[in-house]
Amino acid sequence: MSELTQLFATLKRLLKARGLTYRDLAGPLALSEASVKRVFASGNLSLDRLATLCELLGLSLAELTAQAAADVPRVRQLTEAQEQDLVSDPRLLVVAACALNHWSAAEIVAHYRIEPLECLQYLLRLDRLRLIELLPGERIRLNLARDFDWLTDGPIRRYFREHGEADFLAARFDADDEAHVFVHGMLSAEARAAFLAQIRQLRQRFASGHEDSRAAPIGQKRGVGVLLAMREWEPPDFAGLRRA
């Protein structure tokens, strides 16, 4: 669905919710009722008349646009087959990772050995997966719900466990902007639940930082990995000494 089509769909929904008919809109728009019907059927509405409708709804144009964006159905999770499609082609996975990190098509081509036409083909595949919406001018709009996540034991997570986790943990973590913390202790059920909630909050804070960094030039940003894990566990050597 195009941005304009979505805008009109949201506009119609809000007008209907307020009980405003085409007849009610004819006077403020200085059109006949039949003309109002044609305007909504064609999607051809001047900016002045759009502003008039926003005024009737008690909204600014920016608020209407934000509402239209919020109305777009978002992807919360891919299927096993869709995730497998991503990991089956490393170049597609690179383009997907860049797109999800708000890179433009030009930035992807400039940083990786991926040609412009090839990049476009990969972006179209991501569009078919509904991870993104590819707009005119090869602009990329993410189509993910705020709670989007990869499958718990799906192809994406298995791929990074097998191909990335060991490399990530092999670093010394001694730079000023690095950290590696491992702790082990005995926690009650209440303490475990509270700490797990804090981990989820930390993940949200990381996601907020990601969004806050979106406007920064790509040369001023760096890819950052954060591994958060928590489970009931004891070292295998300890477990081997337990009494039956």
Short mmCIF file of C-alpha atoms in Angstrom, two decimals:
data_model
loop_
_atom_site.label_atom_id
_atom_site.label_comp_id
_atom_site.label_asym_id
_atom_site.label_seq_id
_atom_site.Cartn_x
_atom_site.Cartn_y
_atom_site.Cartn_z
CA MET A 1 0.00 0.00 0.00
CA SER A 2 1.43 3.40 -1.01
CA GLU A 3 1.83 6.22 1.51
CA LEU A 4 -0.93 8.25 -0.17
CA THR A 5 -3.32 5.29 -0.24
CA GLN A 6 -2.66 4.66 3.45
CA LEU A 7 -3.21 8.34 4.23
CA PHE A 8 -6.63 8.27 2.55
CA ALA A 9 -7.55 5.00 4.26
CA THR A 10 -6.75 6.54 7.66
CA LEU A 11 -8.60 9.74 6.75
CA LYS A 12 -11.72 7.77 5.80
CA ARG A 13 -11.52 5.73 9.01
CA LEU A 14 -11.27 8.82 11.20
CA LEU A 15 -14.09 10.62 9.39
CA LYS A 16 -16.34 7.57 9.73
CA ALA A 17 -15.48 7.26 13.43
CA ARG A 18 -16.68 10.84 13.93
CA GLY A 19 -19.87 10.21 11.95
CA LEU A 20 -18.94 12.67 9.17
CA THR A 21 -20.51 11.86 5.79
CA TYR A 22 -19.65 13.09 2.30
CA ARG A 23 -22.61 15.46 2.61
CA ASP A 24 -21.12 16.89 5.84
CA LEU A 25 -17.81 17.51 4.05
CA ALA A 26 -19.28 19.14 0.95
CA GLY A 27 -19.77 22.59 2.56
CA PRO A 28 -16.34 22.97 4.23
CA LEU A 29 -14.62 21.73 1.04
CA ALA A 30 -16.73 23.96 -1.21
CA LEU A 31 -17.67 20.95 -3.33
CA SER A 32 -20.84 19.08 -4.18
CA GLU A 33 -21.47 15.78 -2.44
CA ALA A 34 -20.82 13.96 -5.73
CA SER A 35 -17.49 15.77 -6.12
CA VAL A 36 -16.45 14.78 -2.60
CA LYS A 37 -17.16 11.14 -3.50
CA ARG A 38 -15.01 11.48 -6.62
CA VAL A 39 -12.19 13.06 -4.62
CA PHE A 40 -12.09 10.15 -2.17
CA ALA A 41 -12.42 7.60 -4.95
CA SER A 42 -9.54 9.08 -6.94
CA GLY A 43 -7.34 10.08 -4.01
CA ASN A 44 -6.86 13.48 -5.64
CA LEU A 45 -7.09 16.06 -2.87
CA SER A 46 -5.37 19.44 -2.70
CA LEU A 47 -3.25 20.34 0.31
CA ASP A 48 -5.66 23.11 1.27
CA ARG A 49 -8.61 20.74 1.33
CA LEU A 50 -6.60 18.13 3.20
CA ALA A 51 -5.83 20.81 5.81
CA THR A 52 -9.56 21.58 6.01
CA LEU A 53 -10.37 17.93 6.70
CA CYS A 54 -7.65 17.81 9.37
CA GLU A 55 -9.22 20.86 11.00
CA LEU A 56 -12.62 19.12 11.03
CA LEU A 57 -10.97 16.14 12.72
CA GLY A 58 -9.15 18.32 15.21
CA LEU A 59 -5.77 17.08 13.97
CA SER A 60 -2.70 18.68 12.48
CA LEU A 61 -1.41 17.33 9.17
CA ALA A 62 1.59 15.92 11.03
CA GLU A 63 -0.72 14.08 13.45
CA LEU A 64 -2.74 12.63 10.56
CA THR A 65 0.46 11.45 8.87
CA ALA A 66 1.67 9.86 12.10
CA GLN A 67 -1.68 8.13 12.54
CA ALA A 68 -1.53 6.81 8.98
CA ALA A 69 1.94 5.40 9.64
CA ALA A 70 0.69 3.75 12.83
CA ASP A 71 -2.20 2.15 10.92
CA VAL A 72 0.12 0.25 8.58
CA PRO A 73 0.03 -3.49 9.44
CA ARG A 74 3.42 -4.37 10.92
CA VAL A 75 5.36 -7.62 10.84
CA ARG A 76 5.82 -9.16 14.28
CA GLN A 77 7.62 -12.34 13.25
CA LEU A 78 8.67 -14.22 10.14
CA THR A 79 7.93 -17.86 9.46
CA GLU A 80 10.60 -20.56 9.66
CA ALA A 81 10.68 -20.70 5.85
CA GLN A 82 11.10 -16.92 5.54
CA GLU A 83 13.99 -16.85 8.01
CA GLN A 84 15.57 -19.79 6.19
CA ASP A 85 15.34 -17.79 2.95
CA LEU A 86 17.33 -14.99 4.59
CA VAL A 87 20.15 -17.17 5.90
CA SER A 88 20.39 -19.19 2.68
CA ASP A 89 22.00 -16.23 0.90
CA PRO A 90 24.69 -14.32 2.88
CA ARG A 91 24.42 -11.32 0.55
CA LEU A 92 20.67 -11.10 1.14
CA LEU A 93 21.33 -11.32 4.88
CA VAL A 94 23.83 -8.45 4.66
CA VAL A 95 21.31 -6.28 2.80
CA ALA A 96 18.60 -7.21 5.31
CA ALA A 97 20.82 -6.34 8.29
CA CYS A 98 21.75 -3.00 6.73
CA ALA A 99 18.15 -2.16 5.88
CA LEU A 100 17.04 -2.98 9.44
CA ASN A 101 19.77 -0.62 10.65
CA HIS A 102 18.40 2.23 8.50
CA TRP A 103 21.07 2.14 5.78
CA SER A 104 20.15 3.51 2.38
CA ALA A 105 20.65 1.47 -0.81
CA ALA A 106 23.53 3.79 -1.78
CA GLU A 107 25.26 3.20 1.57
CA ILE A 108 24.92 -0.57 1.20
CA VAL A 109 26.50 -0.48 -2.27
CA ALA A 110 29.27 1.87 -1.08
CA HIS A 111 30.28 -0.35 1.86
CA TYR A 112 29.83 -3.87 0.46
CA ARG A 113 30.70 -5.66 -2.78
CA ILE A 114 27.10 -5.60 -3.91
CA GLU A 115 26.23 -3.94 -7.22
CA PRO A 116 23.30 -1.46 -7.45
CA LEU A 117 21.05 -3.77 -9.51
CA GLU A 118 21.83 -6.69 -7.22
CA CYS A 119 21.04 -4.56 -4.17
CA LEU A 120 17.72 -3.54 -5.73
CA GLN A 121 16.82 -7.19 -6.33
CA TYR A 122 17.59 -8.04 -2.70
CA LEU A 123 15.53 -5.11 -1.46
CA LEU A 124 12.61 -6.30 -3.58
CA ARG A 125 12.90 -9.72 -1.92
CA LEU A 126 12.79 -8.03 1.49
CA ASP A 127 9.74 -6.09 0.33
CA ARG A 128 8.02 -9.37 -0.59
CA LEU A 129 8.86 -10.67 2.88
CA ARG A 130 7.24 -7.44 4.20
CA LEU A 131 10.30 -6.65 6.30
CA ILE A 132 10.53 -3.37 4.42
CA GLU A 133 8.50 -1.30 1.98
CA LEU A 134 10.60 -0.21 -0.98
CA LEU A 135 9.51 3.30 -1.92
CA PRO A 136 10.24 5.33 -5.08
CA GLY A 137 13.87 6.37 -5.37
CA GLU A 138 14.92 3.15 -3.60
CA ARG A 139 13.95 4.65 -0.26
CA ILE A 140 13.52 2.03 2.44
CA ARG A 141 10.81 2.09 5.08
CA LEU A 142 10.86 -0.55 7.79
CA ASN A 143 7.67 -2.50 8.27
CA LEU A 144 8.34 -4.02 11.69
CA ALA A 145 6.17 -3.96 14.79
CA ARG A 146 7.77 -2.53 17.93
CA ASP A 147 7.78 -6.03 19.44
CA PHE A 148 9.28 -7.71 16.35
CA ASP A 149 11.67 -10.53 17.16
CA TRP A 150 13.29 -13.48 15.42
CA LEU A 151 11.99 -16.99 16.11
CA THR A 152 13.28 -18.34 19.42
CA ASP A 153 15.13 -21.26 17.87
CA GLY A 154 14.70 -20.27 14.23
CA PRO A 155 17.21 -20.09 11.37
CA ILE A 156 18.36 -16.53 12.18
CA ARG A 157 19.29 -17.24 15.79
CA ARG A 158 20.86 -20.59 14.86
CA TYR A 159 22.89 -18.84 12.15
CA PHE A 160 24.38 -16.33 14.58
CA ARG A 161 25.03 -19.00 17.22
CA GLU A 162 26.94 -21.04 14.64
CA HIS A 163 28.62 -18.26 12.66
CA GLY A 164 28.87 -15.25 14.93
CA GLU A 165 28.66 -15.99 18.64
CA ALA A 166 32.14 -17.53 19.02
CA ASP A 167 33.71 -14.67 17.06
CA PHE A 168 31.86 -12.13 19.20
CA LEU A 169 33.04 -13.70 22.47
CA ALA A 170 36.63 -14.19 21.26
CA ALA A 171 37.48 -10.50 21.85
CA ARG A 172 39.45 -9.30 24.90
CA PHE A 173 36.75 -6.73 25.79
CA ASP A 174 39.41 -4.39 27.16
CA ALA A 175 38.63 -1.25 25.15
CA ASP A 176 37.08 1.77 26.86
CA ASP A 177 33.76 1.25 25.05
CA GLU A 178 33.60 -2.52 25.64
CA ALA A 179 32.40 -4.64 28.53
CA HIS A 180 32.19 -8.30 29.40
CA VAL A 181 30.50 -9.26 32.63
CA PHE A 182 29.74 -12.76 33.85
CA VAL A 183 28.26 -13.36 37.27
CA HIS A 184 26.83 -16.43 38.96
CA GLY A 185 24.78 -16.64 42.10
CA MET A 186 21.73 -18.15 43.80
CA LEU A 187 18.50 -16.20 43.24
CA SER A 188 14.98 -16.75 44.50
CA ALA A 189 12.08 -16.97 42.06
CA GLU A 190 11.15 -13.37 42.86
CA ALA A 191 14.71 -12.13 42.31
CA ARG A 192 14.96 -14.03 39.01
CA ALA A 193 11.72 -12.49 37.76
CA ALA A 194 12.82 -8.98 38.77
CA PHE A 195 16.21 -9.33 37.08
CA LEU A 196 14.63 -10.72 33.92
CA ALA A 197 12.34 -7.67 33.79
CA GLN A 198 15.42 -5.42 34.02
CA ILE A 199 17.04 -7.27 31.12
CA ARG A 200 13.92 -6.64 29.01
CA GLN A 201 14.00 -2.96 29.96
CA LEU A 202 17.67 -2.78 28.99
CA ARG A 203 16.83 -4.25 25.61
CA GLN A 204 14.21 -1.54 25.11
CA ARG A 205 16.75 1.13 26.07
CA PHE A 206 19.15 -0.26 23.48
CA ALA A 207 16.38 -0.15 20.86
CA SER A 208 15.65 3.47 21.81
CA GLY A 209 19.33 4.34 21.43
CA HIS A 210 19.29 2.71 18.03
CA GLU A 211 16.38 4.92 16.96
CA ASP A 212 17.93 8.04 18.52
CA SER A 213 21.09 7.42 16.46
CA ARG A 214 19.16 7.12 13.22
CA ALA A 215 19.76 10.72 12.11
CA ALA A 216 23.53 10.59 12.70
CA PRO A 217 25.70 10.27 9.56
CA ILE A 218 26.70 6.68 8.89
CA GLY A 219 30.37 7.58 9.36
CA GLN A 220 29.64 8.54 12.97
CA LYS A 221 27.96 5.23 13.86
CA ARG A 222 29.37 1.79 14.58
CA GLY A 223 27.73 -1.61 14.67
CA VAL A 224 27.40 -2.71 18.30
CA GLY A 225 26.63 -6.18 19.60
CA VAL A 226 25.07 -6.84 23.00
CA LEU A 227 24.56 -10.36 24.30
CA LEU A 228 22.10 -10.73 27.17
CA ALA A 229 21.42 -14.20 28.52
CA MET A 230 19.94 -15.65 31.67
CA ARG A 231 18.97 -19.21 32.61
CA GLU A 232 19.13 -21.67 35.45
CA TRP A 233 22.66 -23.08 35.22
CA GLU A 234 25.69 -24.43 37.03
CA PRO A 235 29.11 -25.35 35.58
CA PRO A 236 29.12 -28.93 34.24
CA ASP A 237 32.04 -29.81 36.56
CA PHE A 238 29.88 -28.77 39.51
CA ALA A 239 26.89 -30.74 38.26
CA GLY A 240 29.10 -33.84 37.92
CA LEU A 241 29.78 -33.75 41.64
CA ARG A 242 26.16 -33.60 42.71
CA ARG A 243 24.78 -36.55 44.68
CA ALA A 244 22.08 -38.52 42.94
#
